[in-house]
mmCIF file of N, CA and C in Angstrom:
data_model
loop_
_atom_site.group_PDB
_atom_site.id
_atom_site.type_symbol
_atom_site.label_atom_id
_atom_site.label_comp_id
_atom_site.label_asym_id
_atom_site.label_seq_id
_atom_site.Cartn_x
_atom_site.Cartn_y
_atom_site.Cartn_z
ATOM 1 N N UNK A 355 56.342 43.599 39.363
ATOM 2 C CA UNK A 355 57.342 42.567 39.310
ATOM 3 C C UNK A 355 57.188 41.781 38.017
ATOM 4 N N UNK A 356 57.913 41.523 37.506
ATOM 5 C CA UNK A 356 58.359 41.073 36.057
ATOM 6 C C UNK A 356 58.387 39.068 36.095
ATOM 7 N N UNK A 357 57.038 38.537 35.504
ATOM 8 C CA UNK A 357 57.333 37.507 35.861
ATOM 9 C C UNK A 357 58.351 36.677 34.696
ATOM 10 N N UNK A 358 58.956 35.409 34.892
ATOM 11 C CA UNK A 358 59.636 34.729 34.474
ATOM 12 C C UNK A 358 59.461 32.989 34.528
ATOM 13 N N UNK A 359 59.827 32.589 33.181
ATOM 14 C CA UNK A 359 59.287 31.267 33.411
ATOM 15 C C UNK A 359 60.777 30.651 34.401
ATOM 16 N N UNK A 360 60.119 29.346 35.078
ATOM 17 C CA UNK A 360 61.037 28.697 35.727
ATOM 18 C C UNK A 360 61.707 27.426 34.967
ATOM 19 N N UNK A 361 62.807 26.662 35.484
ATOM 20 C CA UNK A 361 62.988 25.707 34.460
ATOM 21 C C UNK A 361 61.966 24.665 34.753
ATOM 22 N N UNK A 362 62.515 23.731 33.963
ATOM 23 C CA UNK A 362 61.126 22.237 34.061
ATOM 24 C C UNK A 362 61.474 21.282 35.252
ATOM 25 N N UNK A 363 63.215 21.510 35.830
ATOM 26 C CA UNK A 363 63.498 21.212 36.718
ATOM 27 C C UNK A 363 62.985 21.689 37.867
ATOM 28 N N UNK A 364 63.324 22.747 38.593
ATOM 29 C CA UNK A 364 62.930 23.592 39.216
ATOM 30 C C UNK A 364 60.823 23.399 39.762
ATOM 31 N N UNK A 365 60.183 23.090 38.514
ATOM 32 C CA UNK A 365 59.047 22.973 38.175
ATOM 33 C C UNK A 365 58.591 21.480 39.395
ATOM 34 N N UNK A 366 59.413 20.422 38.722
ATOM 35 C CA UNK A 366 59.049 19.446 39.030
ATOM 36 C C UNK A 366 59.447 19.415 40.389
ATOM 37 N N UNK A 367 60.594 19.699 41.352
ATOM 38 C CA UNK A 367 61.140 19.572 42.281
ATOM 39 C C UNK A 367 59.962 20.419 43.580
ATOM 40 N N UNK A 368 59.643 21.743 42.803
ATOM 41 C CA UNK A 368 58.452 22.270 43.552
ATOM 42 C C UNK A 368 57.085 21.375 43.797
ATOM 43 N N UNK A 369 56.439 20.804 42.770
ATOM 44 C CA UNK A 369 55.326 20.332 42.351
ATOM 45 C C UNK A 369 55.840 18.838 43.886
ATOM 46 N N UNK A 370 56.790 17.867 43.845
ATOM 47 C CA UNK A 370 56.929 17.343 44.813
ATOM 48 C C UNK A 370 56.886 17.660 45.960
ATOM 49 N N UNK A 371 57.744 18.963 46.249
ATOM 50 C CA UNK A 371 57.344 18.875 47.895
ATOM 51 C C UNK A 371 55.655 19.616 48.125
ATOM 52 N N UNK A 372 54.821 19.952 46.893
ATOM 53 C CA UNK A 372 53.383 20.513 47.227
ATOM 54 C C UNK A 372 52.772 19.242 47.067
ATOM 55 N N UNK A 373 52.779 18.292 46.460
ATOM 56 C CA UNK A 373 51.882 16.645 46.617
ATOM 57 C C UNK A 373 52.622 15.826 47.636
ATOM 58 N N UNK A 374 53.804 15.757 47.952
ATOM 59 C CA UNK A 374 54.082 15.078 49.093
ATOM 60 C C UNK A 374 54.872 15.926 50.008
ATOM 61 N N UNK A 375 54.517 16.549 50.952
ATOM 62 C CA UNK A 375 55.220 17.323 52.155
ATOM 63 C C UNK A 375 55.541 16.708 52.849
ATOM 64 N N UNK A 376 54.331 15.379 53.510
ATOM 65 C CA UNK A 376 54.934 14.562 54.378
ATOM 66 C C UNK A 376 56.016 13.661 54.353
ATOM 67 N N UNK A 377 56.037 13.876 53.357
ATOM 68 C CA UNK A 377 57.592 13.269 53.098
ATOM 69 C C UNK A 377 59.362 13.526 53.957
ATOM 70 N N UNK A 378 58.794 14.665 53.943
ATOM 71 C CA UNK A 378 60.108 15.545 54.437
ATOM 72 C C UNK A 378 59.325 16.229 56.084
ATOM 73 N N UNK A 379 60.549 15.907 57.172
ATOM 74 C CA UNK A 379 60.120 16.679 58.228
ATOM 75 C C UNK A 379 59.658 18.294 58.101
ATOM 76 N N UNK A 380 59.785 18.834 59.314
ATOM 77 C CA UNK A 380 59.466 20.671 58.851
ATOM 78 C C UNK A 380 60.712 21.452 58.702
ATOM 79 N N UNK A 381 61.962 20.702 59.248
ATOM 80 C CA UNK A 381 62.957 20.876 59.194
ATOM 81 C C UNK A 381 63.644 20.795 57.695
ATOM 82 N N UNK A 382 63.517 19.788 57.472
ATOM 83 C CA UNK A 382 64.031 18.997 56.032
ATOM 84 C C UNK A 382 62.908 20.099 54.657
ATOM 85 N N UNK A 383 62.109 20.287 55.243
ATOM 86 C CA UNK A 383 61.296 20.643 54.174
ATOM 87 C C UNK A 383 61.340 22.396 54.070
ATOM 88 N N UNK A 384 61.752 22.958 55.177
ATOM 89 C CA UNK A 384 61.844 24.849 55.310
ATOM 90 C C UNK A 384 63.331 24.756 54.176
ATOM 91 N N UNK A 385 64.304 23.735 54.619
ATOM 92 C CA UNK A 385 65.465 23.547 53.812
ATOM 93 C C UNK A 385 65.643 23.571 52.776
ATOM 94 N N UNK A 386 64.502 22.541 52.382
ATOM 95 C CA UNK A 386 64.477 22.498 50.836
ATOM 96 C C UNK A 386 63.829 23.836 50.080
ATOM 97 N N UNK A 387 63.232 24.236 50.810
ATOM 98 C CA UNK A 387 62.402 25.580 49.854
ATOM 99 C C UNK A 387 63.143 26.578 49.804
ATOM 100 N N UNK A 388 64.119 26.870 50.939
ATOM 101 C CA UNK A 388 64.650 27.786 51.233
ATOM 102 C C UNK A 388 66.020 27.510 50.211
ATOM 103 N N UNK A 389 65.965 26.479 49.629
ATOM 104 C CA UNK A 389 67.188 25.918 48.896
ATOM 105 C C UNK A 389 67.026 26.153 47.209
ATOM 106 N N UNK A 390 65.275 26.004 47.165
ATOM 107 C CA UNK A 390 64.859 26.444 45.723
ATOM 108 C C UNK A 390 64.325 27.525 45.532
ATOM 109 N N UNK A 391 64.376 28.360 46.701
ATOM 110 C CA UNK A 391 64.503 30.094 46.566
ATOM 111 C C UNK A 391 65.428 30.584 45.764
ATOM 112 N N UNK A 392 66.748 30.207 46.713
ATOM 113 C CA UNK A 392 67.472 30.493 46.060
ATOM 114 C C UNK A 392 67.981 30.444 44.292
ATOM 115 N N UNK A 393 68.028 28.940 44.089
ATOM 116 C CA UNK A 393 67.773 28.672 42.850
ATOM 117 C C UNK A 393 66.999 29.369 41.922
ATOM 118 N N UNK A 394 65.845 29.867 42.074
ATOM 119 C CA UNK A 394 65.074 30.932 41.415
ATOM 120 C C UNK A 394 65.330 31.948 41.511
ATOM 121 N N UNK A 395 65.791 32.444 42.551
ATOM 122 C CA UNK A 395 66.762 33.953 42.507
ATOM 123 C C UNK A 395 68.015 33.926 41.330
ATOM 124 N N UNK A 396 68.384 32.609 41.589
ATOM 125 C CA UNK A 396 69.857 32.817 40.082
ATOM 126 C C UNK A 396 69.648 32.569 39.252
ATOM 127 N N UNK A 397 68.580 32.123 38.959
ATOM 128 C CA UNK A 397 67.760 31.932 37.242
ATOM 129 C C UNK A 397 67.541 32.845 37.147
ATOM 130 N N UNK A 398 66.660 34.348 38.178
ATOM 131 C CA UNK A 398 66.265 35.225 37.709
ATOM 132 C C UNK A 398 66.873 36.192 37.560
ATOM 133 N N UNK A 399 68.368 35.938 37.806
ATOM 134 C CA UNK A 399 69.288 37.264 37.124
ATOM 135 C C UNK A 399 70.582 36.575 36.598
ATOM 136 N N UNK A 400 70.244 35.414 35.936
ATOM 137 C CA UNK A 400 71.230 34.674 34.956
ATOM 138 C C UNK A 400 71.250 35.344 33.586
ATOM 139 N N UNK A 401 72.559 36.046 32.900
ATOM 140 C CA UNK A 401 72.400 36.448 31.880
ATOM 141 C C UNK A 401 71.820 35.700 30.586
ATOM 142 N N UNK A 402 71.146 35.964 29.685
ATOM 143 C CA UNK A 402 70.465 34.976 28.507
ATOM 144 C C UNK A 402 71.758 34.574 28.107
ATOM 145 N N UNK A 403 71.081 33.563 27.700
ATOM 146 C CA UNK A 403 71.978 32.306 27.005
ATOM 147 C C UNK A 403 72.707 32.233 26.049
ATOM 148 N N UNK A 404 71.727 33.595 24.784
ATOM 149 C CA UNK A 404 72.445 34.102 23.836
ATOM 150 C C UNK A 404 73.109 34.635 24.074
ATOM 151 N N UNK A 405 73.956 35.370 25.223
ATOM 152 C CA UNK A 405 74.536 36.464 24.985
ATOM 153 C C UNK A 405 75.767 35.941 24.803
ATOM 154 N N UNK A 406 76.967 36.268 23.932
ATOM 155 C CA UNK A 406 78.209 35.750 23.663
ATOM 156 C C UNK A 406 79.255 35.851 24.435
ATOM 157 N N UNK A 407 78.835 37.117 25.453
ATOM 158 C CA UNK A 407 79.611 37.009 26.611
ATOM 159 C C UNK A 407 79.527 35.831 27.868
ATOM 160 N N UNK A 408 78.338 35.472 27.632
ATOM 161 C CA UNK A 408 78.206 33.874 28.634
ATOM 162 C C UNK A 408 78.226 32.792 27.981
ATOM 163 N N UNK A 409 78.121 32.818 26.764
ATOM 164 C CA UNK A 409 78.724 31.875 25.822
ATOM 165 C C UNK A 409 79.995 31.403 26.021
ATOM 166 N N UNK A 410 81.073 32.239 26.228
ATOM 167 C CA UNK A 410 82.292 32.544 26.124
ATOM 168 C C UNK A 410 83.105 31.904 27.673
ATOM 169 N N UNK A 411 82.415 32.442 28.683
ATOM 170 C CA UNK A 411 82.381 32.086 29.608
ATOM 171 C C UNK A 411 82.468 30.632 30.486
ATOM 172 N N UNK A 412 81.098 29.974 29.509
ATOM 173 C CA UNK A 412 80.637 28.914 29.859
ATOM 174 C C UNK A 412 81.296 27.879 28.985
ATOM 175 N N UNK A 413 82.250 28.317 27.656
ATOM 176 C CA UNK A 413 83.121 27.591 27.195
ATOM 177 C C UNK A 413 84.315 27.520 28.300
ATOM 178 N N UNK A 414 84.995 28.451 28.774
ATOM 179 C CA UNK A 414 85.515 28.419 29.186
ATOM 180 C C UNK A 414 85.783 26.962 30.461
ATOM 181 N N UNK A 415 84.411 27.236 31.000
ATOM 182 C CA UNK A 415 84.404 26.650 32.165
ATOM 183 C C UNK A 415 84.363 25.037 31.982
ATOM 184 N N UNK A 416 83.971 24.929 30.460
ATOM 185 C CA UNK A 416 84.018 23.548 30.605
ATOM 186 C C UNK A 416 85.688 22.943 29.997
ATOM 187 N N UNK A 417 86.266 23.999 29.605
ATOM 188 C CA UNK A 417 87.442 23.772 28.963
ATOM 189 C C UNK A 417 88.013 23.555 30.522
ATOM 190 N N UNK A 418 87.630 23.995 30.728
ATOM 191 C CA UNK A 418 88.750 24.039 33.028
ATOM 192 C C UNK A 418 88.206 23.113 33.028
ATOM 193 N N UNK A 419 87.226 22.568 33.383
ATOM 194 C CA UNK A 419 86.675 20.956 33.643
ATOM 195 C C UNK A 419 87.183 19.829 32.841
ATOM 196 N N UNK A 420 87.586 19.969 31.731
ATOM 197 C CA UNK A 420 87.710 19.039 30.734
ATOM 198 C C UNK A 420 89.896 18.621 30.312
ATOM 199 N N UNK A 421 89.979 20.255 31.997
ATOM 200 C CA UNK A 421 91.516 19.534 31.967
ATOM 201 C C UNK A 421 92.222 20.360 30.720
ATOM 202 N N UNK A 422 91.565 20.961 30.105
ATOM 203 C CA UNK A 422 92.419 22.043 28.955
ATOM 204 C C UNK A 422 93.445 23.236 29.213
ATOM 205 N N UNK A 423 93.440 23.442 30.818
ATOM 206 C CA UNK A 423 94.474 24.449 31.082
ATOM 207 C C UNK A 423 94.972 23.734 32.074
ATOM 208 N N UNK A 424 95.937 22.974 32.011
ATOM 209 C CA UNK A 424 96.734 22.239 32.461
ATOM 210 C C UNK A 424 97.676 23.096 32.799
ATOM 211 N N UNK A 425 98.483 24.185 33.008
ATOM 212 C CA UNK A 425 98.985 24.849 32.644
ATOM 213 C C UNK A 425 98.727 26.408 33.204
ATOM 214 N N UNK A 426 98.673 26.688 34.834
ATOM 215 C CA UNK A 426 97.650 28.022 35.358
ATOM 216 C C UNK A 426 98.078 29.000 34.652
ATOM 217 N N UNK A 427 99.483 29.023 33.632
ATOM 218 C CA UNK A 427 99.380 30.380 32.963
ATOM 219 C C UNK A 427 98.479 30.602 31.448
ATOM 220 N N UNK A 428 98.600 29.586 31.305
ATOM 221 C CA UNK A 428 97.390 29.452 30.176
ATOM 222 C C UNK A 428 95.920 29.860 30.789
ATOM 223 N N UNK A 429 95.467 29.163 31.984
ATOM 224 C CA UNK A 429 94.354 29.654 32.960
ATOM 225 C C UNK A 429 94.169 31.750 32.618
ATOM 226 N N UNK A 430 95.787 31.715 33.093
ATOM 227 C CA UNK A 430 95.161 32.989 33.402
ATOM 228 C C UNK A 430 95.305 33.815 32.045
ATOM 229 N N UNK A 431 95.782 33.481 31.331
ATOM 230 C CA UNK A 431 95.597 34.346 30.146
ATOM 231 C C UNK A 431 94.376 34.274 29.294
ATOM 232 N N UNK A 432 93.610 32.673 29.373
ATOM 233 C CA UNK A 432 92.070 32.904 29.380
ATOM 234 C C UNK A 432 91.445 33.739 29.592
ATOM 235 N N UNK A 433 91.632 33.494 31.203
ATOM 236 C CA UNK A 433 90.411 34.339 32.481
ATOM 237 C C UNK A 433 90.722 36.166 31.849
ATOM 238 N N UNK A 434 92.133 36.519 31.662
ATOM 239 C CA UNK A 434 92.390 37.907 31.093
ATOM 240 C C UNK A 434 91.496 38.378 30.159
ATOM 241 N N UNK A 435 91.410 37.946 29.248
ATOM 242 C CA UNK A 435 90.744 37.860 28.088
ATOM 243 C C UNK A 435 89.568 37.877 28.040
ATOM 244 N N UNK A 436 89.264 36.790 28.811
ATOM 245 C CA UNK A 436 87.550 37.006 29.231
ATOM 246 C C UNK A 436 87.065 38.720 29.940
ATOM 247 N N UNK A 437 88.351 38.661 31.121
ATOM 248 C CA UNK A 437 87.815 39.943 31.607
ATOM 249 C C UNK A 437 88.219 41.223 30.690
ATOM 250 N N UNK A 438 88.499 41.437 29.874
ATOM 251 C CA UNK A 438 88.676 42.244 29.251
ATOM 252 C C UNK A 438 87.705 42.324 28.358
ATOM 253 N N UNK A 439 87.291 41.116 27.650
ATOM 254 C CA UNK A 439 85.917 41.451 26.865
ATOM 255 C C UNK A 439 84.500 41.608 27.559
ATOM 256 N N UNK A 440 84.664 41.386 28.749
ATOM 257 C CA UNK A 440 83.559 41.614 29.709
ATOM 258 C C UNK A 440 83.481 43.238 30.113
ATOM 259 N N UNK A 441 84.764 43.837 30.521
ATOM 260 C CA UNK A 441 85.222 45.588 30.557
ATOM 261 C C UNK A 441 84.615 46.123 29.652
ATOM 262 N N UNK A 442 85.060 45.431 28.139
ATOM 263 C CA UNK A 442 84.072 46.322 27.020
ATOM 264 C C UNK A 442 82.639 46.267 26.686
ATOM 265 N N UNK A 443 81.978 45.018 26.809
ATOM 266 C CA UNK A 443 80.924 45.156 27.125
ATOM 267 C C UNK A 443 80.205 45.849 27.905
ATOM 268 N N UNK A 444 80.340 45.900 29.039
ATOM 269 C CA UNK A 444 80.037 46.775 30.106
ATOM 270 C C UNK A 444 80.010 48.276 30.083
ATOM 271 N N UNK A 445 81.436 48.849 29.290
ATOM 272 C CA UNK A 445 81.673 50.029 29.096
ATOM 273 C C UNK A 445 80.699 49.951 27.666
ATOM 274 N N UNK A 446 79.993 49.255 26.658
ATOM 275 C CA UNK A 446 79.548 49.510 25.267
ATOM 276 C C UNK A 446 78.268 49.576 25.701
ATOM 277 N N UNK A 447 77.530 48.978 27.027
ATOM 278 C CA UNK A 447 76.321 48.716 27.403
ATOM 279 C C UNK A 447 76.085 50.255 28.393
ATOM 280 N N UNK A 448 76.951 50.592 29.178
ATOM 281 C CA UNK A 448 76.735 51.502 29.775
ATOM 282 C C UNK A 448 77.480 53.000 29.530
ATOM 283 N N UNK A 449 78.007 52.984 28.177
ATOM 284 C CA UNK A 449 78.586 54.414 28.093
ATOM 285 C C UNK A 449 77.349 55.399 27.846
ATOM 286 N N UNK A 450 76.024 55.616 27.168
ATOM 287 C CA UNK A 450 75.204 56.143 27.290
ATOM 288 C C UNK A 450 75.057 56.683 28.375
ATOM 289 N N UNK A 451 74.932 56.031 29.339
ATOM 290 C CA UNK A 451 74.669 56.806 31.121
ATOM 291 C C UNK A 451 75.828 57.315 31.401
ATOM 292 N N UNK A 452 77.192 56.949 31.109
ATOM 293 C CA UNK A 452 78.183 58.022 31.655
ATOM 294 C C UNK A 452 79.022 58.718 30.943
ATOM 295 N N UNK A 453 77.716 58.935 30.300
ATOM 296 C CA UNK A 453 78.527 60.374 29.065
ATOM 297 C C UNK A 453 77.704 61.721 29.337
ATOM 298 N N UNK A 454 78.497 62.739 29.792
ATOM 299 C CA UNK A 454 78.382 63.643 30.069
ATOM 300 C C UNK A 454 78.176 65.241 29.041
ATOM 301 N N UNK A 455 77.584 65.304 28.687
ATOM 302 C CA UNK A 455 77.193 66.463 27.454
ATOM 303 C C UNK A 455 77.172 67.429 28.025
ATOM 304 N N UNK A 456 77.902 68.255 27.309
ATOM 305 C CA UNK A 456 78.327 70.043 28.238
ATOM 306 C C UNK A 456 76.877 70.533 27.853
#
């Protein structure tokens, strides 16, 4: 298994419920772990940061937050775009494996 660092968030939020447990019932506290499982599961297959395809993405998303597609056909001609450069990626990352040599 391939380890990975965690964030500093993540870090600190653990480090609390291991110095104070009693804090939280057994209820409250299976919750919470079971809550920063998860969280470490989507860090650990979050694409890097560099990559320009989540770059792209994550512009996106703040452009939708920030009220820039006012407009759902503008939305979707974004989101098009995105998925289309995501198709080629995918197909540029994985044509090696589905190329077939007589």
């Amino acid at each position: 298994m391939k380890n990975f660092p965690l964030s500093q968030k993540l870090k600190v939020e653990l480090a609390e419920l291991a110095v104070f447990p009693d804090k939280y019932s057994r209820a409250e506290l299976a919750a919470k772990l079971r809550h920063l499982a998860s969280r470490v599961a989507a860090d650990r297959f979050r694409p890097p940061a560099n990559s320009k395809l989540f770059l792209k993405i994550e512009l996106l998303y703040f452009a939708m937050l920030a009220g820039g597609y006012a407009n759902p056909i503008d939305l979707a001609t974004a989101l098009k775009i995105l998925s289309s450069t995501a198709e080629d990626q995918v197909k540029e990352l994985y044509q090696p494996c589905l190329r077939i040599d007589p």
